[in-house]
């Protein structure tokens, strides 16, 4: 301290670093405006901004592609499986799946089992779904079993043996010349039908529906009973028809032609081979003395044999 009582820099002890404290130095953490103006904040690197933008855009594009894929997958799933809006109808896209569900249901039929089918021997057809063993078992339990066939069923010895076994166990079997939709009705509660929706593959076309809606099942049951009432008992088909001009195959062919089917489509519709159809028609024309197919059809339209199975 000086003589005049004023304080000088020399009166302060040196700092630990050996330096004197500058009275004009700013307090720690405080920046003067002139310092801020003198040292502006540095601008972001443009390259970094471009890279971040590119990454964000890539993420958005990837997310949009994932959303689009999910939408397309959902649409394909709906188209492929024919998802029904009703919870009382389940679609099975393949014959094997339809067979599995039908056998599961028929195995435990209690009151009635109604089957309308072309025949169980045709493994590619819907009729195989009605397992013959399950039908026999149902009949043995006292279930009312009625099996409706087309005339084609009588062409196969295996089918004849199966029907004979059914009848022996108390079941009923009939044949109808009318076209009918294939179906299996179980206990007035379950209905299995062919898939008639538009499809792109043969595998899908052999699928089926399991319907439990009471109104639909009841309606199908009425259709079955209408067909059943006009059908002919299987046993009665064994009666001889020596006086007829046509045999069963020929009548089947003529009915298809009468229904408007082109001759080249008769074979797949009747389950006969193309050569068989041609041979049967030739034999029939020769029986009439060389008539044309048009003359045969004119006779068929007036013939009482149209009502013969």
mmCIF file of C-alpha atoms in Angstrom, residues 2-308:
data_model
loop_
_atom_site.group_PDB
_atom_site.id
_atom_site.type_symbol
_atom_site.label_atom_id
_atom_site.label_comp_id
_atom_site.label_asym_id
_atom_site.label_seq_id
_atom_site.Cartn_x
_atom_site.Cartn_y
_atom_site.Cartn_z
ATOM 1 C CA UNK A 2 1.375 3.462 -1.010
ATOM 2 C CA UNK A 3 1.821 6.444 1.130
ATOM 3 C CA UNK A 4 -1.371 8.072 -0.115
ATOM 4 C CA UNK A 5 -3.434 5.007 0.901
ATOM 5 C CA UNK A 6 -4.176 3.941 -2.684
ATOM 6 C CA UNK A 7 -3.797 0.368 -3.739
ATOM 7 C CA UNK A 8 -1.511 -0.633 -6.587
ATOM 8 C CA UNK A 9 -1.078 -3.804 -8.510
ATOM 9 C CA UNK A 10 2.113 -4.449 -6.657
ATOM 10 C CA UNK A 11 0.160 -4.889 -3.380
ATOM 11 C CA UNK A 12 -1.658 -8.101 -4.687
ATOM 12 C CA UNK A 13 0.104 -11.406 -4.346
ATOM 13 C CA UNK A 14 0.921 -13.253 -7.541
ATOM 14 C CA UNK A 15 -1.430 -16.014 -8.769
ATOM 15 C CA UNK A 16 -0.590 -19.668 -8.464
ATOM 16 C CA UNK A 17 0.629 -19.614 -12.040
ATOM 17 C CA UNK A 18 2.882 -16.723 -11.146
ATOM 18 C CA UNK A 19 0.778 -14.230 -13.074
ATOM 19 C CA UNK A 20 -0.942 -11.117 -11.779
ATOM 20 C CA UNK A 21 -4.751 -10.770 -11.870
ATOM 21 C CA UNK A 22 -5.962 -8.494 -14.615
ATOM 22 C CA UNK A 23 -8.732 -6.280 -13.279
ATOM 23 C CA UNK A 24 -10.116 -5.821 -16.776
ATOM 24 C CA UNK A 25 -10.427 -9.577 -17.444
ATOM 25 C CA UNK A 26 -14.052 -10.766 -17.709
ATOM 26 C CA UNK A 27 -15.558 -13.121 -15.206
ATOM 27 C CA UNK A 28 -15.457 -16.801 -16.138
ATOM 28 C CA UNK A 29 -18.380 -17.871 -18.318
ATOM 29 C CA UNK A 30 -19.264 -14.288 -19.318
ATOM 30 C CA UNK A 31 -18.708 -13.182 -22.905
ATOM 31 C CA UNK A 32 -18.776 -9.530 -23.893
ATOM 32 C CA UNK A 33 -20.810 -8.381 -26.876
ATOM 33 C CA UNK A 34 -17.732 -7.243 -28.687
ATOM 34 C CA UNK A 35 -16.208 -10.709 -28.257
ATOM 35 C CA UNK A 36 -19.375 -12.333 -29.684
ATOM 36 C CA UNK A 37 -19.312 -9.987 -32.615
ATOM 37 C CA UNK A 38 -15.694 -10.650 -33.150
ATOM 38 C CA UNK A 39 -16.126 -14.503 -33.014
ATOM 39 C CA UNK A 40 -19.428 -15.550 -34.807
ATOM 40 C CA UNK A 41 -20.704 -19.220 -34.558
ATOM 41 C CA UNK A 42 -19.464 -21.407 -37.404
ATOM 42 C CA UNK A 43 -22.085 -22.460 -40.086
ATOM 43 C CA UNK A 44 -23.024 -26.227 -40.501
ATOM 44 C CA UNK A 45 -21.057 -28.154 -43.046
ATOM 45 C CA UNK A 46 -23.182 -28.402 -46.271
ATOM 46 C CA UNK A 47 -21.857 -31.896 -46.922
ATOM 47 C CA UNK A 48 -23.195 -33.103 -43.575
ATOM 48 C CA UNK A 49 -26.636 -31.588 -44.280
ATOM 49 C CA UNK A 50 -26.791 -33.268 -47.681
ATOM 50 C CA UNK A 51 -25.848 -36.611 -46.156
ATOM 51 C CA UNK A 52 -28.514 -36.338 -43.453
ATOM 52 C CA UNK A 53 -31.144 -35.387 -46.031
ATOM 53 C CA UNK A 54 -30.205 -38.322 -48.240
ATOM 54 C CA UNK A 55 -30.407 -40.732 -45.279
ATOM 55 C CA UNK A 56 -33.839 -39.423 -44.301
ATOM 56 C CA UNK A 57 -35.139 -39.719 -47.855
ATOM 57 C CA UNK A 58 -33.829 -43.282 -48.096
ATOM 58 C CA UNK A 59 -35.649 -44.183 -44.872
ATOM 59 C CA UNK A 60 -38.906 -42.704 -46.194
ATOM 60 C CA UNK A 61 -38.611 -44.588 -49.485
ATOM 61 C CA UNK A 62 -37.941 -47.875 -47.667
ATOM 62 C CA UNK A 63 -40.932 -47.315 -45.373
ATOM 63 C CA UNK A 64 -43.197 -46.550 -48.342
ATOM 64 C CA UNK A 65 -42.064 -49.728 -50.097
ATOM 65 C CA UNK A 66 -42.790 -51.803 -46.986
ATOM 66 C CA UNK A 67 -46.287 -50.307 -46.712
ATOM 67 C CA UNK A 68 -46.960 -50.988 -50.380
ATOM 68 C CA UNK A 69 -45.797 -54.592 -49.994
ATOM 69 C CA UNK A 70 -48.111 -55.110 -47.015
ATOM 70 C CA UNK A 71 -51.073 -53.727 -48.987
ATOM 71 C CA UNK A 72 -50.377 -55.951 -51.989
ATOM 72 C CA UNK A 73 -49.913 -58.997 -49.744
ATOM 73 C CA UNK A 74 -53.245 -58.351 -48.041
ATOM 74 C CA UNK A 75 -54.989 -57.994 -51.389
ATOM 75 C CA UNK A 76 -53.481 -61.213 -52.717
ATOM 76 C CA UNK A 77 -54.456 -63.051 -49.550
ATOM 77 C CA UNK A 78 -58.065 -61.963 -49.945
ATOM 78 C CA UNK A 79 -58.141 -62.963 -53.602
ATOM 79 C CA UNK A 80 -56.396 -66.294 -53.034
ATOM 80 C CA UNK A 81 -58.487 -67.455 -50.114
ATOM 81 C CA UNK A 82 -61.828 -65.919 -51.052
ATOM 82 C CA UNK A 83 -62.281 -64.577 -47.543
ATOM 83 C CA UNK A 84 -65.978 -64.438 -46.788
ATOM 84 C CA UNK A 85 -67.452 -61.560 -44.830
ATOM 85 C CA UNK A 86 -69.713 -63.962 -42.968
ATOM 86 C CA UNK A 87 -68.287 -65.651 -39.868
ATOM 87 C CA UNK A 88 -70.563 -68.622 -40.677
ATOM 88 C CA UNK A 89 -68.768 -69.564 -43.907
ATOM 89 C CA UNK A 90 -65.212 -70.889 -44.069
ATOM 90 C CA UNK A 91 -63.392 -71.406 -47.371
ATOM 91 C CA UNK A 92 -60.951 -74.265 -47.985
ATOM 92 C CA UNK A 93 -58.773 -73.585 -51.052
ATOM 93 C CA UNK A 94 -57.903 -77.211 -51.864
ATOM 94 C CA UNK A 95 -59.705 -80.512 -52.198
ATOM 95 C CA UNK A 96 -57.579 -82.063 -49.443
ATOM 96 C CA UNK A 97 -58.572 -79.348 -46.983
ATOM 97 C CA UNK A 98 -62.241 -79.777 -47.917
ATOM 98 C CA UNK A 99 -61.999 -83.547 -47.509
ATOM 99 C CA UNK A 100 -60.394 -83.199 -44.084
ATOM 100 C CA UNK A 101 -63.126 -80.915 -42.765
ATOM 101 C CA UNK A 102 -65.920 -83.052 -44.261
ATOM 102 C CA UNK A 103 -64.561 -86.264 -42.773
ATOM 103 C CA UNK A 104 -64.198 -84.564 -39.412
ATOM 104 C CA UNK A 105 -67.874 -83.551 -39.466
ATOM 105 C CA UNK A 106 -69.354 -86.756 -40.913
ATOM 106 C CA UNK A 107 -67.470 -88.858 -38.385
ATOM 107 C CA UNK A 108 -69.745 -87.540 -35.652
ATOM 108 C CA UNK A 109 -73.053 -87.173 -37.534
ATOM 109 C CA UNK A 110 -75.894 -87.918 -35.104
ATOM 110 C CA UNK A 111 -79.301 -87.379 -36.724
ATOM 111 C CA UNK A 112 -78.902 -87.234 -40.498
ATOM 112 C CA UNK A 113 -76.265 -87.306 -43.196
ATOM 113 C CA UNK A 114 -77.370 -86.294 -46.711
ATOM 114 C CA UNK A 115 -74.863 -86.611 -49.546
ATOM 115 C CA UNK A 116 -75.304 -85.479 -53.157
ATOM 116 C CA UNK A 117 -72.292 -86.514 -55.210
ATOM 117 C CA UNK A 118 -71.210 -87.717 -58.608
ATOM 118 C CA UNK A 119 -69.385 -90.642 -57.070
ATOM 119 C CA UNK A 120 -66.787 -91.464 -54.448
ATOM 120 C CA UNK A 121 -64.535 -93.390 -56.825
ATOM 121 C CA UNK A 122 -63.466 -90.252 -58.668
ATOM 122 C CA UNK A 123 -60.579 -89.121 -56.478
ATOM 123 C CA UNK A 124 -60.401 -85.754 -58.248
ATOM 124 C CA UNK A 125 -64.037 -84.990 -57.539
ATOM 125 C CA UNK A 126 -65.876 -83.541 -54.590
ATOM 126 C CA UNK A 127 -67.595 -86.823 -53.760
ATOM 127 C CA UNK A 128 -64.469 -88.269 -52.157
ATOM 128 C CA UNK A 129 -65.030 -85.830 -49.299
ATOM 129 C CA UNK A 130 -67.955 -87.953 -48.103
ATOM 130 C CA UNK A 131 -65.839 -90.742 -46.659
ATOM 131 C CA UNK A 132 -67.643 -94.079 -47.285
ATOM 132 C CA UNK A 133 -66.449 -95.431 -43.933
ATOM 133 C CA UNK A 134 -67.920 -92.468 -42.086
ATOM 134 C CA UNK A 135 -71.212 -92.928 -43.929
ATOM 135 C CA UNK A 136 -71.271 -96.579 -42.911
ATOM 136 C CA UNK A 137 -70.449 -95.696 -39.342
ATOM 137 C CA UNK A 138 -73.212 -93.099 -39.222
ATOM 138 C CA UNK A 139 -75.706 -95.604 -40.592
ATOM 139 C CA UNK A 140 -74.708 -98.165 -37.974
ATOM 140 C CA UNK A 141 -75.284 -95.557 -35.234
ATOM 141 C CA UNK A 142 -78.841 -95.069 -36.431
ATOM 142 C CA UNK A 143 -78.210 -91.844 -38.327
ATOM 143 C CA UNK A 144 -80.452 -91.333 -41.359
ATOM 144 C CA UNK A 145 -78.050 -91.615 -44.306
ATOM 145 C CA UNK A 146 -79.222 -90.704 -47.799
ATOM 146 C CA UNK A 147 -76.823 -90.702 -50.721
ATOM 147 C CA UNK A 148 -77.825 -89.218 -54.078
ATOM 148 C CA UNK A 149 -75.872 -90.117 -57.214
ATOM 149 C CA UNK A 150 -75.748 -89.309 -60.890
ATOM 150 C CA UNK A 151 -76.126 -92.241 -63.338
ATOM 151 C CA UNK A 152 -72.352 -92.242 -63.855
ATOM 152 C CA UNK A 153 -71.928 -93.901 -60.466
ATOM 153 C CA UNK A 154 -73.340 -97.159 -61.847
ATOM 154 C CA UNK A 155 -70.414 -97.502 -64.258
ATOM 155 C CA UNK A 156 -67.982 -98.448 -61.504
ATOM 156 C CA UNK A 157 -67.957 -101.749 -59.694
ATOM 157 C CA UNK A 158 -66.308 -100.157 -56.656
ATOM 158 C CA UNK A 159 -69.185 -97.699 -56.414
ATOM 159 C CA UNK A 160 -71.708 -100.492 -56.732
ATOM 160 C CA UNK A 161 -70.027 -102.379 -53.885
ATOM 161 C CA UNK A 162 -70.001 -99.273 -51.710
ATOM 162 C CA UNK A 163 -73.702 -98.576 -52.288
ATOM 163 C CA UNK A 164 -74.586 -102.214 -51.659
ATOM 164 C CA UNK A 165 -72.773 -101.989 -48.333
ATOM 165 C CA UNK A 166 -74.578 -98.769 -47.446
ATOM 166 C CA UNK A 167 -77.969 -100.289 -48.196
ATOM 167 C CA UNK A 168 -77.106 -103.402 -46.214
ATOM 168 C CA UNK A 169 -76.402 -101.173 -43.186
ATOM 169 C CA UNK A 170 -79.727 -99.362 -43.456
ATOM 170 C CA UNK A 171 -78.747 -96.373 -45.595
ATOM 171 C CA UNK A 172 -80.644 -95.234 -48.680
ATOM 172 C CA UNK A 173 -79.275 -94.546 -52.146
ATOM 173 C CA UNK A 174 -80.963 -93.042 -55.183
ATOM 174 C CA UNK A 175 -80.062 -91.942 -58.686
ATOM 175 C CA UNK A 176 -81.296 -88.853 -60.492
ATOM 176 C CA UNK A 177 -80.866 -87.778 -64.090
ATOM 177 C CA UNK A 178 -81.253 -84.149 -63.089
ATOM 178 C CA UNK A 179 -78.191 -81.997 -62.697
ATOM 179 C CA UNK A 180 -77.563 -81.132 -59.090
ATOM 180 C CA UNK A 181 -75.021 -79.261 -57.002
ATOM 181 C CA UNK A 182 -72.791 -81.517 -54.957
ATOM 182 C CA UNK A 183 -73.250 -81.099 -51.226
ATOM 183 C CA UNK A 184 -72.928 -82.792 -47.858
ATOM 184 C CA UNK A 185 -75.451 -81.960 -45.117
ATOM 185 C CA UNK A 186 -74.767 -82.946 -41.516
ATOM 186 C CA UNK A 187 -77.356 -82.772 -38.712
ATOM 187 C CA UNK A 188 -79.146 -79.785 -40.278
ATOM 188 C CA UNK A 189 -76.288 -77.654 -38.975
ATOM 189 C CA UNK A 190 -73.399 -78.051 -41.419
ATOM 190 C CA UNK A 191 -73.224 -77.730 -45.194
ATOM 191 C CA UNK A 192 -70.227 -78.559 -47.388
ATOM 192 C CA UNK A 193 -70.445 -77.387 -51.006
ATOM 193 C CA UNK A 194 -68.227 -76.988 -54.042
ATOM 194 C CA UNK A 195 -66.457 -73.713 -54.654
ATOM 195 C CA UNK A 196 -68.234 -71.970 -57.520
ATOM 196 C CA UNK A 197 -66.307 -68.696 -57.278
ATOM 197 C CA UNK A 198 -64.130 -67.639 -60.182
ATOM 198 C CA UNK A 199 -60.630 -69.089 -59.751
ATOM 199 C CA UNK A 200 -57.376 -69.166 -61.686
ATOM 200 C CA UNK A 201 -56.062 -72.664 -60.931
ATOM 201 C CA UNK A 202 -57.467 -76.167 -60.984
ATOM 202 C CA UNK A 203 -56.321 -76.693 -57.419
ATOM 203 C CA UNK A 204 -58.373 -73.734 -56.223
ATOM 204 C CA UNK A 205 -61.425 -74.815 -58.226
ATOM 205 C CA UNK A 206 -61.501 -78.095 -56.254
ATOM 206 C CA UNK A 207 -61.844 -76.263 -52.973
ATOM 207 C CA UNK A 208 -65.024 -76.001 -50.979
ATOM 208 C CA UNK A 209 -67.001 -74.115 -48.363
ATOM 209 C CA UNK A 210 -68.131 -75.096 -44.887
ATOM 210 C CA UNK A 211 -71.313 -73.177 -44.101
ATOM 211 C CA UNK A 212 -73.062 -73.104 -40.743
ATOM 212 C CA UNK A 213 -75.541 -70.317 -41.419
ATOM 213 C CA UNK A 214 -78.946 -71.819 -40.484
ATOM 214 C CA UNK A 215 -80.872 -70.239 -43.373
ATOM 215 C CA UNK A 216 -78.356 -71.412 -45.989
ATOM 216 C CA UNK A 217 -78.179 -74.925 -44.545
ATOM 217 C CA UNK A 218 -81.981 -75.191 -44.425
ATOM 218 C CA UNK A 219 -82.325 -73.978 -48.001
ATOM 219 C CA UNK A 220 -79.757 -76.513 -49.261
ATOM 220 C CA UNK A 221 -81.569 -79.259 -47.366
ATOM 221 C CA UNK A 222 -84.825 -78.390 -49.157
ATOM 222 C CA UNK A 223 -83.030 -78.556 -52.519
ATOM 223 C CA UNK A 224 -81.656 -81.970 -51.628
ATOM 224 C CA UNK A 225 -85.088 -83.283 -50.601
ATOM 225 C CA UNK A 226 -86.667 -82.008 -53.835
ATOM 226 C CA UNK A 227 -84.076 -83.935 -55.829
ATOM 227 C CA UNK A 228 -84.439 -86.954 -53.576
ATOM 228 C CA UNK A 229 -88.211 -87.161 -54.010
ATOM 229 C CA UNK A 230 -87.919 -87.336 -57.807
ATOM 230 C CA UNK A 231 -84.956 -89.726 -57.881
ATOM 231 C CA UNK A 232 -85.034 -93.484 -58.500
ATOM 232 C CA UNK A 233 -84.036 -96.007 -55.870
ATOM 233 C CA UNK A 234 -80.668 -97.601 -56.585
ATOM 234 C CA UNK A 235 -82.185 -101.077 -56.255
ATOM 235 C CA UNK A 236 -84.832 -100.303 -58.878
ATOM 236 C CA UNK A 237 -82.143 -99.438 -61.408
ATOM 237 C CA UNK A 238 -81.266 -103.121 -61.605
ATOM 238 C CA UNK A 239 -84.456 -103.834 -63.551
ATOM 239 C CA UNK A 240 -83.821 -104.812 -67.140
ATOM 240 C CA UNK A 241 -84.767 -102.540 -70.036
ATOM 241 C CA UNK A 242 -84.516 -104.891 -73.001
ATOM 242 C CA UNK A 243 -87.156 -102.982 -74.950
ATOM 243 C CA UNK A 244 -85.331 -99.642 -74.836
ATOM 244 C CA UNK A 245 -83.585 -98.194 -77.847
ATOM 245 C CA UNK A 246 -80.908 -96.549 -75.715
ATOM 246 C CA UNK A 247 -78.575 -97.710 -73.001
ATOM 247 C CA UNK A 248 -77.677 -95.717 -69.892
ATOM 248 C CA UNK A 249 -74.540 -94.171 -71.386
ATOM 249 C CA UNK A 250 -76.337 -93.093 -74.515
ATOM 250 C CA UNK A 251 -79.110 -91.477 -72.481
ATOM 251 C CA UNK A 252 -76.535 -89.624 -70.452
ATOM 252 C CA UNK A 253 -74.939 -88.320 -73.652
ATOM 253 C CA UNK A 254 -78.279 -87.354 -75.186
ATOM 254 C CA UNK A 255 -79.267 -85.439 -72.054
ATOM 255 C CA UNK A 256 -76.094 -83.403 -72.258
ATOM 256 C CA UNK A 257 -76.729 -82.624 -75.927
ATOM 257 C CA UNK A 258 -80.318 -81.733 -75.118
ATOM 258 C CA UNK A 259 -79.087 -79.346 -72.421
ATOM 259 C CA UNK A 260 -77.105 -77.492 -75.089
ATOM 260 C CA UNK A 261 -73.615 -78.835 -74.469
ATOM 261 C CA UNK A 262 -71.408 -78.948 -77.591
ATOM 262 C CA UNK A 263 -70.460 -82.486 -78.556
ATOM 263 C CA UNK A 264 -66.794 -81.855 -77.730
ATOM 264 C CA UNK A 265 -67.795 -80.960 -74.139
ATOM 265 C CA UNK A 266 -70.011 -83.991 -73.525
ATOM 266 C CA UNK A 267 -67.131 -86.250 -72.483
ATOM 267 C CA UNK A 268 -65.863 -84.161 -69.528
ATOM 268 C CA UNK A 269 -69.412 -83.362 -68.416
ATOM 269 C CA UNK A 270 -70.469 -87.013 -68.333
ATOM 270 C CA UNK A 271 -67.220 -88.478 -67.062
ATOM 271 C CA UNK A 272 -66.872 -90.595 -70.202
ATOM 272 C CA UNK A 273 -63.905 -90.779 -72.527
ATOM 273 C CA UNK A 274 -64.137 -88.860 -75.785
ATOM 274 C CA UNK A 275 -63.881 -92.074 -77.817
ATOM 275 C CA UNK A 276 -66.631 -93.639 -75.722
ATOM 276 C CA UNK A 277 -68.964 -90.755 -76.528
ATOM 277 C CA UNK A 278 -68.201 -91.048 -80.235
ATOM 278 C CA UNK A 279 -68.689 -94.823 -80.200
ATOM 279 C CA UNK A 280 -72.012 -94.671 -78.315
ATOM 280 C CA UNK A 281 -73.412 -92.052 -80.669
ATOM 281 C CA UNK A 282 -72.319 -94.080 -83.707
ATOM 282 C CA UNK A 283 -73.957 -97.226 -82.320
ATOM 283 C CA UNK A 284 -77.163 -95.310 -81.655
ATOM 284 C CA UNK A 285 -77.261 -93.829 -85.164
ATOM 285 C CA UNK A 286 -76.697 -97.291 -86.657
ATOM 286 C CA UNK A 287 -79.526 -98.701 -84.537
ATOM 287 C CA UNK A 288 -81.830 -96.138 -86.175
ATOM 288 C CA UNK A 289 -80.697 -97.098 -89.647
ATOM 289 C CA UNK A 290 -78.024 -94.473 -90.198
ATOM 290 C CA UNK A 291 -79.827 -91.441 -88.830
ATOM 291 C CA UNK A 292 -77.941 -88.219 -88.406
ATOM 292 C CA UNK A 293 -77.370 -86.894 -84.897
ATOM 293 C CA UNK A 294 -80.009 -84.237 -85.611
ATOM 294 C CA UNK A 295 -82.594 -86.922 -86.419
ATOM 295 C CA UNK A 296 -81.642 -88.808 -83.245
ATOM 296 C CA UNK A 297 -82.121 -85.651 -81.180
ATOM 297 C CA UNK A 298 -85.505 -85.002 -82.802
ATOM 298 C CA UNK A 299 -86.596 -88.506 -81.811
ATOM 299 C CA UNK A 300 -85.153 -88.075 -78.333
ATOM 300 C CA UNK A 301 -87.210 -84.941 -77.763
ATOM 301 C CA UNK A 302 -90.456 -86.954 -78.138
ATOM 302 C CA UNK A 303 -89.266 -90.223 -76.603
ATOM 303 C CA UNK A 304 -90.482 -91.578 -73.260
ATOM 304 C CA UNK A 305 -86.940 -92.825 -72.682
ATOM 305 C CA UNK A 306 -86.020 -89.303 -71.625
ATOM 306 C CA UNK A 307 -87.504 -90.118 -68.207
ATOM 307 C CA UNK A 308 -85.567 -93.379 -67.830
#
